[in-house]
Amino acid sequence: MDVLTPRSLEQALRLKAERPDAVPIQGGTDVMVELNFDRARPAALLNLNEVAELRGWSRQNGRVWLGSGLTYAEAMERPLAEALPALAEAARTVGGPQIRNRGTIGGNLGTASPAGDALPPLLVCGAEVKIASVRGERIVPLPDFVVGPKRNVLAEDELILGVSVGGTESRQTFMKVGPRNAMVIAVVSLAVRVDGDLRAAFGSAGPVPTLVRAGLGDVDSFPQRVAEAASPIDDVRGTASYRRHALRILTRRALDRCLV
Amino acid sequence: MSEATVPKLELGRVGESLPRVDGIPKVTGEFAYSSDLQAAGMLWGHTVRSPHAHARVGTIDISAAVGMPGVHAVLTHEDIPGEKRYGLEFQDQPVLAYERVRYFGEPVALVAAEHPEQARRAAERIRVEYEPLEPLVDPERATEAEPLHPDRPTMGHGYRDDPRPNIVRSLVIRQGDPAAEGDVAVSGVYEIGIQDQAFLGPESGLAVPDGEGGVDVYVATQWLHVDRDQVAPCLNLKPEQVRIHLAGVGGAFGGREDLSMQIHGALLALHTNRPVKIVYNREESFVGHIHRHPAKIWAEHRASRDGRLVNVRVRILLDGGAYASSSTAVTSNAASFAVGPYAVDNALIESTCVYTNNPPCGAMRGFGAVQVCFAHEAQMDKLAEALDIDPIELRLLNALGPGGSLPTGQTITGTLPVADVIRRAAALDVPEAEELPRDPMRLPGGSGNTTRGEGVRRGVGFAVGFKNIGYSEGFDDYTAARVQLHADGSATVHCAAAEVGQGVANVILQVARTELGVRDVALAPHTTATVDSAGSASASRMTWMVSGAVRDACRAALEEWDKKGRSLEVDVERIYRHPRTTPLDPETGQVTGERAHVAYACAAMRVVAEVDVELGLTRVVWIGTAQDVGHAVNPQAVQGQIEGGTAQGLGLALMEEIQTRDGLITNASFTDYLIPTTLDMPPVVSELIEEAEPDAPYGVKGVGEPPTVVSTPAVVAALRAATGRELSRVPVRPDDIVGL
């Protein structure tokens, strides 16, 4: 297995075009699990850790730009955590400190798991994913980016540059249910934002994290609407009926938090 | 350096909180675990395992694997030079499957290659012809199904003759009048899921051929000599040609009593004449060892109006999985302790363990007492409610103690301060509820940020439990220790006791220093090569047994020195035995001699939990316990055992369960088999009740298991108090709390 380590974004895109079979790796918290369990043996890894353009975050015209190399630990730090509190709360639920130091937003988008913790907060904040290849750049709204369980719209020569999100400083929160009090994959998760309208996005309750919207007048019926929008399954982590039930409870509590 | 800053060098005798000898290397990462072993020219072994829970095995075609790059050996059952089956107590488990596989993950073939990846790739090329059979997965139907072991390997060992198919053992204990009526009766059905030992160090070891036909196996295990006695016949070697050496053990909890890679590694090493290392990955580890028996328990308690137990009737069904392992002893323990540490004149207890195609079960911390304690403590709370008596009062009223007897008819001759542990645990101050708002980390749901206090109810639970110390029912259990006194006044102790993290290395050193009166005592490597058996690091027995053996060997060595003169080297070995036990009567379940169990230890525990009743999430806030520990050899180590054992019981109460579908394990990872983190486990306030056990050296007792026995029911009792729900199954799922 080759490990390709570009030093710039330009090099990274060129390498990805030359070696479309190279699996991008940043923190490695998903990719290395697959390798260690012998579930994947890619011909090459594209190590993005040395690409400075993918790191950090910035404010841009009232929105926030998050580089794909932004770690969960960075998302928990002020002032970013104050601008995007739901994302910070979601980041806090990811793994242990070591995982949060390594895992990245870009990795969460690349893996596109129904349980990806960063995805519900990004969905309620209107995230747009910026993608690039040697052919050029394109912007895809997050709901269109994730197309199925662990599937996204990336072409084989494309890389995720980052996401642009709005909704900064709005009332928002994130909650995640697991059978222990830290270090769990979400049985079900929920982000809610109240800012002119009601927005909720859930994880682990359907094939993809899903956004639900309603008007401010629909506060009372919103928990039920969110639960009904879900299409959960029974699996080793929980039952479909519990997931639906929990979504109702979480949505009501989240609205209480955001409407005070 | 001023005098005050010079650390005071204690002698490190019995009774001192001496820091563990392996503590610093373990914390700094320098400690070599069995998976860290290396040898020049070493090959990597890999095990091919059954993807089926039950199948007939046809031809095994290894031809494509043999010629693969780096591959040095591909072995099947046909390559086993000796016995084709082994077992801890009954030889019912194939070294490598032939004719049929009986559980998911059963070993079928072996590969040795220069790189682990090459071994895995070769393993993928082995073609095994399976004819899948209907797996027997419902233990309640096992006695009506086709026998999985037509030769009935556990029959003819003095157990009750039960002709039904798939019986590992059934035991009936009848005492007094099993039909006796009380004024009040409560009943319940309880279920316990499959718990895993979930040790962090996976099964691993290194087998090294000695060039003379024999082999040295360095392995993480719990009983070196019984490993040797199982390995040698399969290799067709004499016991002394197989030497088992203890490698660094990353946790055991019963899961290393049965063999894992020992025979496989030795077969590959002898076949290739190269050292062979085998390390299971996490997924493989979940199928690579036995688990705690899942159980279903039907219980009825009858009592007089004033709260005295009149009659306890319990039926216990244990799922032993595909092979016997130590199931017969677990069956007996479950029966012996089914009533709990309470006096009752009349009892009818039926305990049955069956073979199925589910994951094999065997020893795990608490060994049969865990399952029944969950049931009898729920029953005691139910009874207290039915009688409108305080649950702690009810327990005190019925508490067993010295002079009392068990349903087996055995009189308690040693210490068993049940009433004392109840009173001391009940007297611990329960903390006030913390005010809101709080950091979410201090609420149910923790980092998940699911509540700011909404839906949160507080509950306090209480439980009492007990368990035997040592091997039972006539087993000739002993421990050897060998002491060398050197001319310079220092000493070396040889003992094959497995240090599995419980702290036995310190016990050995502390006893030797106490007896010899010198600080300079070295502990030789734990091995079968230089000393006789120490028995198993199991059954809360090791502290007691090792204390006796090391004490006796030290005293004999000093006597020898006095005779010979202190300028000479002295080298003596002594064997220690605990008081003899005898079997239970196969028909009545009553003792046939003075005792079937050696001794007992008990614990009481109080738990405060907060439960989010709308989401079914829990935060255990506080745990206080009082435990009967005998004379504590190392009080700090005792507290460590109490904390660790409590965490393991809390895990069973709240989250730990191996899930299966048609006998296949569906959550073989630490992503989906959850064990408690520091955010799930509160600090433990522990009171040590130090009553000297009259039959034991220095008055010691084992301490590792009682906390695990008692913490599961104590946690669930707190959940019941918070939710008002019956919660008759562990682990308690969020759905059970919410009522879905």
XYZ file of C-alpha atoms in Angstrom, chain B residues 115-646:
532
model
C 3.763 -11.963 8.280
C 0.311 -11.865 9.874
C -1.137 -10.491 6.648
C 0.248 -13.465 4.710
C -1.289 -15.798 7.264
C -4.679 -14.106 6.882
C -4.528 -14.189 3.099
C -3.659 -17.880 3.134
C -6.494 -18.517 5.581
C -8.921 -16.993 3.084
C -7.850 -19.590 0.530
C -8.709 -22.581 2.688
C -11.916 -24.181 1.430
C -14.019 -25.771 4.136
C -17.081 -27.720 3.044
C -19.866 -26.877 5.508
C -23.352 -28.316 5.525
C -25.250 -25.845 7.719
C -27.488 -27.419 10.362
C -30.340 -25.836 12.296
C -28.658 -24.146 15.252
C -30.065 -24.890 18.707
C -30.291 -21.397 20.169
C -33.233 -21.537 22.599
C -32.009 -23.063 25.868
C -35.604 -23.713 26.939
C -35.932 -26.162 24.051
C -32.518 -27.778 24.413
C -33.738 -30.844 26.297
C -36.121 -31.684 23.453
C -33.596 -31.188 20.650
C -31.159 -33.509 18.944
C -28.110 -34.015 21.170
C -25.122 -31.837 20.296
C -22.854 -34.220 22.201
C -24.274 -37.735 21.796
C -21.421 -39.145 23.929
C -22.586 -37.057 26.961
C -19.140 -35.993 28.176
C -20.259 -34.809 31.633
C -22.061 -38.024 32.545
C -20.515 -40.489 34.965
C -18.856 -37.826 37.088
C -21.078 -38.272 40.121
C -23.752 -35.826 39.071
C -27.480 -36.485 39.138
C -28.464 -38.857 36.358
C -30.556 -36.760 33.989
C -31.318 -38.666 30.791
C -32.610 -35.668 28.811
C -30.476 -34.672 25.822
C -28.137 -31.668 25.975
C -27.877 -31.596 29.755
C -24.463 -30.386 30.925
C -25.549 -30.791 34.525
C -28.732 -30.615 36.485
C -28.818 -30.310 40.231
C -31.761 -30.363 42.603
C -31.419 -29.201 46.194
C -34.251 -30.195 48.491
C -34.308 -29.017 52.052
C -37.028 -29.359 54.667
C -40.541 -29.383 53.286
C -40.461 -27.973 49.741
C -44.247 -27.556 49.889
C -44.226 -25.403 53.052
C -46.610 -22.440 52.803
C -46.106 -18.934 54.165
C -48.481 -16.048 54.833
C -47.202 -14.098 51.871
C -45.671 -15.194 48.575
C -43.962 -13.226 45.821
C -42.682 -14.546 42.542
C -40.782 -13.327 39.526
C -38.974 -14.367 36.387
C -35.527 -12.880 35.846
C -33.202 -12.870 32.888
C -29.486 -12.196 32.620
C -27.887 -11.513 29.242
C -24.489 -12.823 28.132
C -21.736 -10.783 29.751
C -18.203 -10.845 28.418
C -15.022 -10.549 30.463
C -13.988 -7.825 27.998
C -10.369 -7.875 29.068
C -8.311 -5.286 27.213
C -5.420 -7.604 26.402
C -6.595 -9.982 23.685
C -5.692 -13.684 23.739
C -2.076 -13.968 22.733
C 1.096 -15.902 23.250
C 4.313 -17.231 21.820
C 5.174 -20.908 21.379
C 8.873 -21.776 21.053
C 10.103 -25.262 20.096
C 12.915 -26.461 22.366
C 14.737 -28.396 19.646
C 14.256 -31.674 21.507
C 10.640 -32.277 20.607
C 9.215 -30.210 23.420
C 7.822 -26.706 23.500
C 7.729 -23.611 25.692
C 4.526 -21.594 25.596
C 4.528 -18.014 26.900
C 0.933 -17.034 27.350
C -1.537 -14.867 29.268
C -3.458 -17.406 31.293
C -4.966 -18.095 34.727
C -3.656 -21.557 35.591
C -0.325 -22.593 34.106
C -0.301 -26.244 35.136
C -3.800 -27.079 33.961
C -2.902 -25.508 30.615
C 0.112 -27.802 30.454
C -2.005 -30.826 31.314
C -4.404 -30.031 28.482
C -1.739 -29.118 25.916
C 0.618 -32.082 26.360
C -1.832 -34.931 25.500
C -2.919 -33.172 22.301
C 0.704 -32.886 21.225
C 1.382 -36.472 22.341
C 4.107 -35.186 24.666
C 4.916 -35.853 28.297
C 3.823 -33.035 30.625
C 7.432 -32.021 31.341
C 8.037 -31.554 27.603
C 5.532 -28.735 27.652
C 6.475 -25.743 29.766
C 3.948 -22.964 30.231
C 5.302 -19.568 31.254
C 3.125 -16.674 32.287
C 3.332 -13.731 29.919
C 1.933 -10.298 30.811
C -1.806 -10.641 31.387
C -4.099 -7.813 30.337
C -7.088 -8.848 32.455
C -8.682 -12.269 32.843
C -11.886 -12.368 34.970
C -12.342 -16.094 34.243
C -12.014 -15.717 30.492
C -8.515 -17.202 30.451
C -9.334 -20.337 32.403
C -10.029 -22.184 29.169
C -7.332 -22.532 26.543
C -7.172 -20.139 23.622
C -4.017 -20.241 21.464
C -1.922 -22.608 23.610
C -2.370 -25.871 21.671
C -2.635 -24.093 18.325
C 0.592 -22.144 18.820
C 2.428 -25.225 20.044
C 1.211 -27.317 17.081
C 2.426 -24.694 14.619
C 5.735 -24.222 16.432
C 6.505 -27.938 16.515
C 5.416 -28.351 12.910
C 7.570 -25.501 11.585
C 10.353 -25.735 14.169
C 10.071 -21.955 14.503
C 8.704 -19.754 17.275
C 5.065 -18.923 16.508
C 3.138 -15.989 17.865
C -0.641 -15.735 17.851
C -2.526 -12.572 18.751
C -6.304 -12.415 18.419
C -7.811 -9.173 17.243
C -10.732 -7.681 19.167
C -13.393 -9.286 17.014
C -11.705 -12.673 17.336
C -11.319 -12.242 21.072
C -15.101 -12.107 21.464
C -15.323 -15.623 19.975
C -11.955 -16.712 21.396
C -13.079 -17.194 24.987
C -16.074 -18.326 26.981
C -18.557 -15.851 28.481
C -20.752 -15.494 31.535
C -23.744 -17.859 31.327
C -26.939 -16.122 30.336
C -29.710 -17.291 32.638
C -33.419 -17.389 33.167
C -34.536 -17.734 36.766
C -38.011 -18.446 38.105
C -38.269 -17.657 41.819
C -40.966 -17.841 44.464
C -40.404 -16.646 48.035
C -42.819 -17.539 50.797
C -42.606 -15.736 54.126
C -44.420 -15.390 57.408
C -46.317 -12.183 58.181
C -43.453 -11.031 60.413
C -41.003 -11.305 57.512
C -39.219 -14.591 58.077
C -38.489 -16.640 54.983
C -40.423 -19.912 55.124
C -39.740 -21.453 51.764
C -37.737 -20.438 48.713
C -38.338 -22.157 45.400
C -36.032 -21.367 42.507
C -35.581 -22.804 39.044
C -32.433 -21.759 37.193
C -31.718 -22.360 33.525
C -28.180 -21.635 32.362
C -27.155 -21.641 28.713
C -23.767 -23.314 28.591
C -23.322 -22.901 24.859
C -21.524 -25.467 22.761
C -18.981 -26.995 25.185
C -18.885 -27.864 28.882
C -15.980 -25.690 30.096
C -16.609 -25.107 33.822
C -20.397 -25.136 33.463
C -20.939 -27.982 35.911
C -19.418 -25.957 38.741
C -21.331 -22.824 37.708
C -24.542 -24.895 37.830
C -23.714 -25.971 41.359
C -22.770 -22.487 42.526
C -25.965 -21.007 41.146
C -27.922 -23.598 43.112
C -25.909 -23.188 46.328
C -26.372 -19.421 46.426
C -29.869 -19.189 44.922
C -31.451 -18.137 48.211
C -28.772 -15.554 48.948
C -27.115 -15.076 52.338
C -30.357 -15.754 54.163
C -31.530 -18.490 56.491
C -34.463 -20.572 55.333
C -35.640 -23.988 56.539
C -37.389 -25.115 53.384
C -36.134 -24.845 49.860
C -36.463 -26.443 46.466
C -33.796 -25.374 44.013
C -33.378 -26.760 40.542
C -30.391 -25.630 38.529
C -29.884 -26.846 34.972
C -27.230 -26.047 32.417
C -27.759 -27.058 28.804
C -25.707 -27.339 25.652
C -26.766 -25.084 22.775
C -25.134 -23.619 19.674
C -24.816 -20.257 21.382
C -21.382 -18.886 22.369
C -19.730 -21.227 24.899
C -19.960 -20.079 28.484
C -17.793 -20.786 31.487
C -16.014 -18.914 34.210
C -16.530 -15.252 34.841
C -16.039 -13.277 38.045
C -18.912 -14.223 40.338
C -19.333 -17.656 38.717
C -23.039 -18.524 39.086
C -23.561 -16.302 42.112
C -23.992 -13.203 39.933
C -27.035 -14.538 38.100
C -28.891 -15.738 41.187
C -28.042 -12.647 43.257
C -29.835 -10.496 40.693
C -32.926 -12.671 41.196
C -32.881 -13.169 44.981
C -32.293 -9.490 45.698
C -35.161 -8.444 43.412
C -37.290 -11.010 45.246
C -36.289 -9.667 48.675
C -37.319 -6.163 47.614
C -40.627 -7.515 46.299
C -41.179 -9.353 49.527
C -40.407 -6.245 51.577
C -42.998 -4.367 49.588
C -45.593 -7.116 49.941
C -45.013 -7.241 53.701
C -44.622 -3.475 54.050
C -41.312 -3.997 55.849
C -38.222 -1.878 55.259
C -36.087 -3.837 52.762
C -32.954 -3.479 54.877
C -34.832 -4.662 57.979
C -36.135 -7.645 56.043
C -32.608 -8.589 55.059
C -31.334 -8.208 58.611
C -34.189 -10.328 59.904
C -33.199 -13.206 57.615
C -29.441 -12.704 57.537
C -27.341 -15.848 57.556
C -24.354 -16.064 59.864
C -21.934 -18.476 61.524
C -23.803 -21.482 62.845
C -26.538 -21.039 60.241
C -26.827 -23.344 57.293
C -27.271 -23.234 53.535
C -29.994 -25.114 51.654
C -27.321 -27.745 50.970
C -27.272 -28.454 54.703
C -23.776 -27.076 55.108
C -23.250 -25.242 58.390
C -21.307 -21.994 58.237
C -18.245 -22.728 60.359
C -16.076 -19.777 59.412
C -16.871 -16.078 59.421
C -19.803 -14.686 57.458
C -20.820 -11.305 58.907
C -23.925 -10.773 56.774
C -25.776 -8.642 59.334
C -22.638 -6.604 59.872
C -22.103 -5.768 56.213
C -25.776 -4.848 55.907
C -25.632 -2.495 58.892
C -22.339 -0.913 57.865
C -23.429 -0.332 54.268
C -26.813 1.002 55.388
C -25.113 3.420 57.774
C -23.036 5.096 55.058
C -24.139 8.650 54.363
C -25.873 9.007 51.043
C -24.988 12.325 49.418
C -27.637 14.989 48.835
C -28.836 15.467 45.276
C -26.749 18.041 43.445
C -28.523 21.234 42.510
C -29.559 22.206 38.998
C -28.393 23.575 36.652
C -25.413 21.273 36.332
C -22.778 20.371 33.828
C -24.398 17.753 31.535
C -21.540 15.421 32.464
C -23.166 15.178 35.882
C -26.562 14.179 34.508
C -27.915 11.016 32.880
C -26.844 10.985 29.247
C -23.518 12.604 30.143
C -21.665 14.057 27.188
C -24.744 13.384 25.042
C -26.228 16.582 26.519
C -29.717 15.059 26.539
C -31.174 16.682 29.632
C -30.815 19.768 31.776
C -32.797 17.981 34.462
C -35.985 17.168 32.560
C -37.314 13.692 33.319
C -34.637 12.974 35.921
C -35.666 10.955 38.989
C -33.442 9.767 41.780
C -33.510 6.312 43.324
C -31.618 4.507 46.066
C -31.080 0.756 45.923
C -29.637 -1.808 48.262
C -28.427 -5.362 47.817
C -26.579 -8.107 49.645
C -24.748 -11.028 48.141
C -22.279 -13.747 48.922
C -20.122 -16.314 47.253
C -17.805 -19.177 48.058
C -14.031 -18.889 48.235
C -12.036 -21.694 46.656
C -12.882 -24.783 44.655
C -15.725 -26.951 45.902
C -17.366 -30.366 45.892
C -14.347 -32.510 46.705
C -11.877 -31.006 44.237
C -8.330 -31.659 45.467
C -7.158 -28.082 45.361
C -3.648 -27.101 46.334
C -0.980 -24.481 45.845
C 2.775 -24.996 45.794
C 5.454 -22.463 46.666
C 9.215 -22.837 46.585
C 11.537 -20.646 48.609
C 15.265 -20.223 48.124
C 17.279 -18.521 50.857
C 20.570 -17.148 49.653
C 23.776 -16.741 51.581
C 23.553 -12.938 51.353
C 20.297 -13.010 53.322
C 18.037 -12.393 50.354
C 15.363 -14.798 49.157
C 13.706 -15.934 45.940
C 10.143 -17.234 45.800
C 8.856 -19.466 43.013
C 5.114 -19.723 42.660
C 3.061 -20.446 39.538
C 0.190 -18.244 40.693
C -0.982 -16.178 37.740
C -0.763 -12.436 38.275
C -3.819 -11.396 36.278
C -3.968 -7.868 37.625
C -5.497 -8.851 40.964
C -2.225 -8.203 42.815
C -1.079 -11.703 43.773
C 2.561 -10.807 43.136
C 2.343 -8.404 46.053
C 0.646 -11.022 48.211
C 3.490 -13.473 47.591
C 6.125 -10.862 48.435
C 4.299 -9.539 51.484
C 3.861 -13.021 52.952
C 7.501 -13.908 52.289
C 8.727 -10.685 53.905
C 6.472 -11.255 56.881
C 7.748 -14.770 57.424
C 11.409 -14.231 56.585
C 11.741 -10.782 58.127
C 13.789 -9.539 55.176
C 12.900 -6.965 52.568
C 15.046 -8.335 49.781
C 12.710 -10.950 48.301
C 12.653 -11.655 44.577
C 9.731 -13.248 42.786
C 10.881 -15.717 40.121
C 8.988 -15.910 36.799
C 5.675 -17.762 37.070
C 6.204 -21.034 35.218
C 5.494 -24.751 35.238
C 9.231 -25.390 34.813
C 10.468 -24.754 38.347
C 7.584 -25.303 40.739
C 4.413 -27.366 41.141
C 0.922 -26.046 40.480
C -0.527 -23.000 42.216
C -4.024 -23.778 41.029
C -6.165 -21.258 39.248
C -6.408 -17.498 39.668
C -10.117 -18.066 40.149
C -12.848 -18.449 42.731
C -11.398 -15.684 44.950
C -8.970 -18.373 46.109
C -5.493 -17.152 45.212
C -4.739 -14.845 48.154
C -5.742 -17.528 50.643
C -3.946 -20.373 48.881
C -0.761 -18.495 48.067
C -0.566 -17.105 51.585
C -0.678 -20.640 52.944
C 1.853 -22.065 50.515
C 4.374 -19.221 50.754
C 4.054 -19.127 54.540
C 4.663 -22.867 54.830
C 7.584 -22.827 52.415
C 9.198 -19.854 54.198
C 8.873 -21.505 57.590
C 10.295 -24.768 56.257
C 13.181 -22.873 54.661
C 14.013 -21.105 57.915
C 13.960 -24.428 59.769
C 16.297 -25.887 57.198
C 18.592 -22.906 57.578
C 18.619 -23.334 61.332
C 19.663 -26.950 60.842
C 22.238 -26.422 58.109
C 23.637 -23.061 59.052
C 22.919 -19.718 57.482
C 25.942 -19.640 55.221
C 24.379 -22.287 52.976
C 21.764 -21.965 50.277
C 18.396 -23.434 51.142
C 15.755 -24.473 48.612
C 12.438 -25.943 49.743
C 9.031 -26.442 48.174
C 5.816 -26.879 50.119
C 2.244 -27.627 49.164
C -0.708 -26.051 50.940
C -4.253 -27.424 50.958
C -7.390 -25.754 52.301
C -9.836 -27.791 54.439
C -11.234 -30.700 52.447
C -14.584 -30.486 50.724
C -16.866 -33.336 49.662
C -19.398 -33.706 46.826
C -23.093 -32.923 47.091
C -25.459 -35.878 47.164
C -26.555 -36.326 43.537
C -30.180 -36.973 44.524
C -30.847 -34.461 47.320
C -28.195 -31.822 46.711
C -27.248 -32.102 50.387
C -23.668 -32.099 51.698
C -22.137 -35.548 52.113
C -19.481 -34.407 54.575
C -18.826 -31.312 56.637
C -18.631 -28.979 53.689
C -19.082 -28.742 49.938
C -17.693 -25.209 49.859
C -14.557 -24.116 51.741
C -15.685 -20.715 52.995
C -17.718 -17.662 52.030
C -17.456 -13.923 51.704
C -20.305 -11.432 51.618
C -20.899 -7.808 50.713
C -23.676 -5.250 50.946
C -23.996 -2.267 48.673
C -26.012 0.900 48.500
C -26.384 2.720 45.196
C -27.783 6.117 44.300
C -28.792 6.547 40.689
C -30.433 9.261 38.667
C -32.557 8.100 35.790
C -33.939 10.103 32.914
C -37.250 8.260 32.876
C -38.314 9.733 29.526
C -35.193 8.635 27.659
C -34.231 5.626 29.791
C -30.710 6.880 30.474
C -28.918 6.479 33.787
C -26.191 8.081 35.822
C -25.035 6.158 38.858
C -24.235 8.934 41.311
C -22.800 7.206 44.334
C -21.901 3.725 45.523
C -21.184 2.736 49.100
C -20.310 -0.779 50.135
C -19.262 -2.832 53.108
C -17.438 -6.058 52.350
C -16.371 -9.019 54.407
C -12.690 -9.254 53.404
C -11.059 -11.241 56.192
C -7.699 -9.831 57.215
C -6.676 -7.543 54.350
C -3.176 -8.466 53.125
C -3.013 -5.207 51.173
C -5.897 -2.844 51.997
C -5.270 -0.586 49.017
C -5.340 -3.563 46.646
C -8.553 -4.746 48.298
C -10.157 -1.390 47.578
C -8.963 -1.633 43.989
C -10.626 -5.029 43.664
C -13.842 -3.640 45.131
C -13.876 -0.720 42.693
C -13.061 -2.847 39.650
C -15.476 -5.589 40.628
C -18.215 -3.053 41.205
